[in-house]
Short mmCIF file of C-alpha atoms in Angstrom, two decimals:
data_model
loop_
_atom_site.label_atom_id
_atom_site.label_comp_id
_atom_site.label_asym_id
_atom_site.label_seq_id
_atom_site.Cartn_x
_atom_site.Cartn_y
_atom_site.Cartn_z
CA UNK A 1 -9.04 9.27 35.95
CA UNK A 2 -5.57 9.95 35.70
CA UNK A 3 -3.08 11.18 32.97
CA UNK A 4 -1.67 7.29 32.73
CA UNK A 5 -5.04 5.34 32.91
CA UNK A 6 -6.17 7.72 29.99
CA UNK A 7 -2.63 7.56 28.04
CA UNK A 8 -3.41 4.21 26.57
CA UNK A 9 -6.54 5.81 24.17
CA UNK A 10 -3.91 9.12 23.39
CA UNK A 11 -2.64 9.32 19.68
CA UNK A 12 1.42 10.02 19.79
CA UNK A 13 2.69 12.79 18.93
CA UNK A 14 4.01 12.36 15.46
CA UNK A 15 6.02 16.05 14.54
CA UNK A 16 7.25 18.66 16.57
CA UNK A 17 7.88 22.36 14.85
CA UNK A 18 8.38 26.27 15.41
CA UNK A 19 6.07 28.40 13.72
CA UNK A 20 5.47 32.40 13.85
CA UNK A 21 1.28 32.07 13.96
CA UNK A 22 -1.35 30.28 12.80
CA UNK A 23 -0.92 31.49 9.35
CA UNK A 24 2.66 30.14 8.96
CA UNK A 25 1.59 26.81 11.16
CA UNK A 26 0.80 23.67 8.66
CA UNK A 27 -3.07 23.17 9.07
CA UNK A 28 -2.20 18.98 10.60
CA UNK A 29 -0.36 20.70 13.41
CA UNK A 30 -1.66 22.30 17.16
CA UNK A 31 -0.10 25.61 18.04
CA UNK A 32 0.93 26.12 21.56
CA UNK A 33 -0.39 29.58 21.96
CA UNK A 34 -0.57 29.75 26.04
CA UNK A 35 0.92 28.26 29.21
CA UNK A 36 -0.38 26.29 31.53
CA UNK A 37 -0.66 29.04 33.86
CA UNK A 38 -2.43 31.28 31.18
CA UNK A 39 0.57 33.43 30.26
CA UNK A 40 1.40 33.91 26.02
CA UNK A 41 3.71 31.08 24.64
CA UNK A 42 5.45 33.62 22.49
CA UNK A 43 9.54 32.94 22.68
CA UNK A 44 9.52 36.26 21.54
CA UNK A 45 8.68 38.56 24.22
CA UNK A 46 8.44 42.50 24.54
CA UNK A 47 6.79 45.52 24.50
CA UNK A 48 4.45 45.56 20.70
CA UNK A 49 6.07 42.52 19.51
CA UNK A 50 4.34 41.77 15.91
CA UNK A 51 6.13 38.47 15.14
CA UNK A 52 7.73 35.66 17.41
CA UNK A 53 7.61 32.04 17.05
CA UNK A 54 5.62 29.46 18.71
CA UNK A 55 5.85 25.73 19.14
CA UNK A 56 3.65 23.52 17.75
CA UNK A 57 2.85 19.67 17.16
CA UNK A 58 1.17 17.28 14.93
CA UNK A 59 -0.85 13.78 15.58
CA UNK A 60 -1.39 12.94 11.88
CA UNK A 61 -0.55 9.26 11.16
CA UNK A 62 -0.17 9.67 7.13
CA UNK A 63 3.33 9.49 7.28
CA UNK A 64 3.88 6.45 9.30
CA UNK A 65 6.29 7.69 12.52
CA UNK A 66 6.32 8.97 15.81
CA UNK A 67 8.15 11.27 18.22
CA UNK A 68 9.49 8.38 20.40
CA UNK A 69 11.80 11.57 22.52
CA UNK A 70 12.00 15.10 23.07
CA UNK A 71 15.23 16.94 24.00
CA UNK A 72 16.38 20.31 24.83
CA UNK A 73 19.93 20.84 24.31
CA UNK A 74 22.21 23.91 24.28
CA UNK A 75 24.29 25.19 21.37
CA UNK A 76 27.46 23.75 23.02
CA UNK A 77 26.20 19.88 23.52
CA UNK A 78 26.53 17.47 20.44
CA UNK A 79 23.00 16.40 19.01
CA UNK A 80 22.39 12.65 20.25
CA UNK A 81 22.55 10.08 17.61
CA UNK A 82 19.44 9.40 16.25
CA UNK A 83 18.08 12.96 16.70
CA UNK A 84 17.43 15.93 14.36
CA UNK A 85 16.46 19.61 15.43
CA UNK A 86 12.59 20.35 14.68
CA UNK A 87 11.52 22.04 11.78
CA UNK A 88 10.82 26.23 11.55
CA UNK A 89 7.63 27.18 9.57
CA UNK A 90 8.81 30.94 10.23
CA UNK A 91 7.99 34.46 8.61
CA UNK A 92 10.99 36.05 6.47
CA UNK A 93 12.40 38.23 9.51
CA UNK A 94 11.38 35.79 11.97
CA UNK A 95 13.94 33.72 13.42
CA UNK A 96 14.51 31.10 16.31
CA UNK A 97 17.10 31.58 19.13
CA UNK A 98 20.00 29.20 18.62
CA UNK A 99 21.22 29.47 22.45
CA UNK A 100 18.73 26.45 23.37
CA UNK A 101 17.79 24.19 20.74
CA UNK A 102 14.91 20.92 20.81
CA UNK A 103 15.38 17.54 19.07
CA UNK A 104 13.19 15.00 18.34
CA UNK A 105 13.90 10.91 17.64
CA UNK A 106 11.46 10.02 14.99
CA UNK A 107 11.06 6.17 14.93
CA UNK A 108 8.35 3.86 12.73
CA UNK A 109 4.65 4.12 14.40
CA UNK A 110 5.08 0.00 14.48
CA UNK A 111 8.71 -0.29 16.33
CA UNK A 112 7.42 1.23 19.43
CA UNK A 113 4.62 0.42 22.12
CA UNK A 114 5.34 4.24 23.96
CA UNK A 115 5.93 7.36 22.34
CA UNK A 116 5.26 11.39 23.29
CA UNK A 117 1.73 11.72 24.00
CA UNK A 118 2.05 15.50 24.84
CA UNK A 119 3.67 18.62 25.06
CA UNK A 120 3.13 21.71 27.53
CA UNK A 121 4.88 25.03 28.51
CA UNK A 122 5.19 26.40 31.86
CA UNK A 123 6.35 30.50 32.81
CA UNK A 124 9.83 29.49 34.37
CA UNK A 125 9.97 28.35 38.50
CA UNK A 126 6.10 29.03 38.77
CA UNK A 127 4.18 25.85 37.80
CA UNK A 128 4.90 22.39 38.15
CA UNK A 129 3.42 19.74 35.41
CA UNK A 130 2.34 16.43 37.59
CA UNK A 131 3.13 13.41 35.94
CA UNK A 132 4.75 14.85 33.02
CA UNK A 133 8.14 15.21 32.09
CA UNK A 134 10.98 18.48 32.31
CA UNK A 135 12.80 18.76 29.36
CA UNK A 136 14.60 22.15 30.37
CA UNK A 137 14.55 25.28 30.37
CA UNK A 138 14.53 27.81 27.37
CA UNK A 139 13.78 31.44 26.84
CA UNK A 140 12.15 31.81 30.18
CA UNK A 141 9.72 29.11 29.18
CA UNK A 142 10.16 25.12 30.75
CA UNK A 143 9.14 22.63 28.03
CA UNK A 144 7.35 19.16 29.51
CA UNK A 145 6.42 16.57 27.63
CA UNK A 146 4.13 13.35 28.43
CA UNK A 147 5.44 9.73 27.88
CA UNK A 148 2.67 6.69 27.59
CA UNK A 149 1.89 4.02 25.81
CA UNK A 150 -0.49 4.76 22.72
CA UNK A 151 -2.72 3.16 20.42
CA UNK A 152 -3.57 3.83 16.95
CA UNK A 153 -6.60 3.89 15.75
CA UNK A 154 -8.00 1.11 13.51
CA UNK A 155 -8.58 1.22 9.72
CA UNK A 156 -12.54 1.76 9.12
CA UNK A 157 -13.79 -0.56 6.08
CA UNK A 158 -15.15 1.60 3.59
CA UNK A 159 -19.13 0.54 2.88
CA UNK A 160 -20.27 -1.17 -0.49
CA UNK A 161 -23.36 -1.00 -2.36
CA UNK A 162 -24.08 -4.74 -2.37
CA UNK A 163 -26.01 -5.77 -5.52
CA UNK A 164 -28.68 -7.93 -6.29
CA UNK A 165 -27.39 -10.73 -7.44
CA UNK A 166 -24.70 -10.65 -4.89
CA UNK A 167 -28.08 -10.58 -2.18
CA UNK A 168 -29.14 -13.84 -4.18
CA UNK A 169 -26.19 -16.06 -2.74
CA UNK A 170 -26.67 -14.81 1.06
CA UNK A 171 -26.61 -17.96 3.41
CA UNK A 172 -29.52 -16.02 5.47
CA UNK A 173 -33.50 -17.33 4.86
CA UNK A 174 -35.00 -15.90 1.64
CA UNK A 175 -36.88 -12.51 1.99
CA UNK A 176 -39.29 -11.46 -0.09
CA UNK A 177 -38.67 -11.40 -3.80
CA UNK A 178 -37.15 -8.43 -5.01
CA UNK A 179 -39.13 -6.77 -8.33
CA UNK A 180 -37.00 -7.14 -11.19
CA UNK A 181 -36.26 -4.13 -13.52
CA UNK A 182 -37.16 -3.99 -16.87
CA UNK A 183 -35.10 -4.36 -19.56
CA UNK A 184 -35.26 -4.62 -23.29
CA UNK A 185 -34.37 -7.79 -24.83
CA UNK A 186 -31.80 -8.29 -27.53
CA UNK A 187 -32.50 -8.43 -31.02
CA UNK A 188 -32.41 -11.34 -32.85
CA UNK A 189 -29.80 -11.69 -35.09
CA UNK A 190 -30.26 -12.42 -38.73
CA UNK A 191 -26.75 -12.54 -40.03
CA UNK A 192 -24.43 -15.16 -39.41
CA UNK A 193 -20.76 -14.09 -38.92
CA UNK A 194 -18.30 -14.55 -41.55
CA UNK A 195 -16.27 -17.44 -39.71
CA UNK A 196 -19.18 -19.64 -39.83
CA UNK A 197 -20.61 -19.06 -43.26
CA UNK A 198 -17.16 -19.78 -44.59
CA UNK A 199 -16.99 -23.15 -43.01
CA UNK A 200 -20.22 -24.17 -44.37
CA UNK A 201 -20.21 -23.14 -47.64
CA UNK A 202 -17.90 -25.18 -50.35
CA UNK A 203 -17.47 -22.16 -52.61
CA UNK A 204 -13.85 -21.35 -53.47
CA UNK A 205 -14.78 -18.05 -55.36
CA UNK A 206 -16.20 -15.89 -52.51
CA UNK A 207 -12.82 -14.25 -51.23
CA UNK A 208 -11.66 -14.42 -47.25
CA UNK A 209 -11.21 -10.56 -46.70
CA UNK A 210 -14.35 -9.20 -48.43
CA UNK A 211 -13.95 -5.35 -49.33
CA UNK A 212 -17.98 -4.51 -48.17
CA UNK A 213 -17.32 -6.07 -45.11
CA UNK A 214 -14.72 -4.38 -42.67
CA UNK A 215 -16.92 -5.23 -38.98
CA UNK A 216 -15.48 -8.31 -38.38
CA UNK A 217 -12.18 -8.22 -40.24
CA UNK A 218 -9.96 -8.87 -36.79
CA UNK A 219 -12.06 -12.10 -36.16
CA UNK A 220 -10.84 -13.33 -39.61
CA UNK A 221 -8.11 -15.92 -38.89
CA UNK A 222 -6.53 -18.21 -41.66
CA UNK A 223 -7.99 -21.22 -41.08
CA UNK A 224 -11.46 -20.04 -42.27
CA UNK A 225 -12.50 -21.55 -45.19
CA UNK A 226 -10.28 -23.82 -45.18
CA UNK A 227 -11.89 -27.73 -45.14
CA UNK A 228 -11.54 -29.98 -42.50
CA UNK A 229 -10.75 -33.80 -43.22
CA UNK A 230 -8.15 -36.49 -42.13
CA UNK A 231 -4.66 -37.57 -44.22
CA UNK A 232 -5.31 -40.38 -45.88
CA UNK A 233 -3.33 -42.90 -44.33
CA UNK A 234 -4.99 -41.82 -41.11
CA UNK A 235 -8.34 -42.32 -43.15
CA UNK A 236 -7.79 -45.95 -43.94
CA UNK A 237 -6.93 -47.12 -40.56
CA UNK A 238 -10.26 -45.89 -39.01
CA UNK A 239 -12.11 -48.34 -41.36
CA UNK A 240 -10.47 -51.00 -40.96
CA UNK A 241 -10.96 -53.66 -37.38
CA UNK A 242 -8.33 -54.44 -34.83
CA UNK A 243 -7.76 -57.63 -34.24
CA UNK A 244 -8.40 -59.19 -30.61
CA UNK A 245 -4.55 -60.01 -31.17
CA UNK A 246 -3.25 -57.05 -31.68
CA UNK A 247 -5.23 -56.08 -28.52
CA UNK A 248 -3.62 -58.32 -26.59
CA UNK A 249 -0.29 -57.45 -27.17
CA UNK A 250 -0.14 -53.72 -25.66
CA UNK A 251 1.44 -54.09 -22.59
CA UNK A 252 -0.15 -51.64 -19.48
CA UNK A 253 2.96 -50.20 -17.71
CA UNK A 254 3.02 -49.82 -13.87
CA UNK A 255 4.01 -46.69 -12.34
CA UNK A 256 7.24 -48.03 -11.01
CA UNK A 257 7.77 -49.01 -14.49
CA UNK A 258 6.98 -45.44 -15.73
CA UNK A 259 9.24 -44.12 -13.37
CA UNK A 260 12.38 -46.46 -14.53
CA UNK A 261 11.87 -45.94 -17.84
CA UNK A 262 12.12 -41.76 -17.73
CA UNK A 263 14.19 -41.94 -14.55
CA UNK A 264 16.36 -38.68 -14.70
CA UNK A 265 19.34 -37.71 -12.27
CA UNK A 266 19.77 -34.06 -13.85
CA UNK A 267 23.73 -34.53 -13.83
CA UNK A 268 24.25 -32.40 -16.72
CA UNK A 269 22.19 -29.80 -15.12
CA UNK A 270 24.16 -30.23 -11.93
CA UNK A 271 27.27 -29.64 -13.82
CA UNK A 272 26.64 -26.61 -15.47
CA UNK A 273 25.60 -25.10 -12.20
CA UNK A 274 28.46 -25.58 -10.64
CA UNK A 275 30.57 -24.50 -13.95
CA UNK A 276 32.30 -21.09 -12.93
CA UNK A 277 31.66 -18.60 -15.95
CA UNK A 278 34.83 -16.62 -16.88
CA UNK A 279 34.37 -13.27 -16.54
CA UNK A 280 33.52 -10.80 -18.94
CA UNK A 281 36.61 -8.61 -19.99
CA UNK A 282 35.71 -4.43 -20.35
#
């Protein structure tokens, strides 16, 4: 299989950085320790060289972009638009050579369909990368990089403890029942609350906010004790019969006829829309 036919599974490269070792390398990102050709991918080179710095590279999707391009430009070209230089996760006396410098185009994971799937160094004029490709030349090291299309991977559903009851409304045939756990049963309750024993009783002496009794004192509301009965004039009319007359003279409306009598055009509402407020004066 080839580098293309598997590119489509590949997760894009999503930060590019310099970093002395593993210690100073963020734990989401690969250090390039070694060329292809097995030699050290120090920058730094020399006889007991204790520090150097090291490119490295990070798949982690958290933060939503990829490296869409990699470039390797020199300290006299202008950095394209739409690139930045890579970050340096460096020791104190550790620095990067400024000579030859890489950029990166960071674009939203969901803009693009192809994006860096890879990154590899080569020991200058000695190996060739197939299929990938040369960014340049720096520090005696050529950079390559691999371009495909990529796919992210897909958001797993967490699982859920489904319940019992929630297994009582499946669509699927009934199993077998299901033994029930036991559970005490509520006590019976021998006092009634104080809304309802102040609408039944007639006394005007026992007080609304009793001092012994602080429990229920928020479901207190005004209304309780208070009697419930109809105004008089409302009292007489239920007692008394309509008349088959009176009957006949209520006239059922239509709905065209609703609709002419509370017909509306909303002018004035129109007009105040359109009204230009003055400005307000500092």
């Amino acid at each position: 299989m080839s580098v293309f036919e598997s590119s489509g599974s590949s997760r894009p490269i999503t930060a590019v950085a310099w970093a002395s070792n593993n210690t100073t390398c963020p734990s989401q990102f690969i250090l390039i320790t070694q060329t292809e050709d097995g030699g050290s991918g120090n920058f730094i080179r020399g006889f007991a060289i204790k520090s150097g710095f090291y490119l490295c590279y990070s798949k982690d999707l958290s933060g939503g972009m990829v490296v869409a391009d990699v470039k390797v430009i020199t300290d006299k070209e202008t950095i394209p638009h739409g690139y930045c230089y890579i970050p340096e996760f460096l020791e104190p006396k550790t620095s990067v050579g400024k000579k030859k410098r890489i950029c990166v185009r960071m674009v939203p994971v969901g803009s693009v369909t192809t994006a860096v799937l890879d990154l590899k160094l080569t020991a200058k004029n000695k190996t060739m990368v197939q299929q990938y490709t040369c960014l340049g030349d720096m520090s005696g090291f050529v950079v390559w990089c691999l371009k495909g299309q990529f796919s992210t991977p897909a958001p797993q559903a967490k699982p859920r403890s489904v319940s019992l009851d929630m297994r009582s409304l499946s669509l699927e045939g009934a199993g077998p029942p299901l033994p029930l756990k036991p559970s005490n049963p509520p006590e019976a309750s021998t006092k009634f609350s104080r809304r309802r024993s102040k609408l039944d009783t007639n006394s005007s002496e026992e007080a609304v906010y009793d001092s012994g009794n602080h429990s229920n004192i928020h479901g207190i509301t005004a209304m309780d004790g208070v009697p419930f009965s109809l105004h008089p004039k409302f009292d007489s009319k239920s007692n008394t019969k309509v008349s088959v007359s009176t009957l006949n003279d209520i006239r059922i409306k239509s709905v065209q006829d609703i609709e002419n009598e509370y017909n509306y055009t909303f002018a004035v509402e129109e007009l105040a829309a359109k009204r230009i407020c003055p400005s307000l004066s500092g």
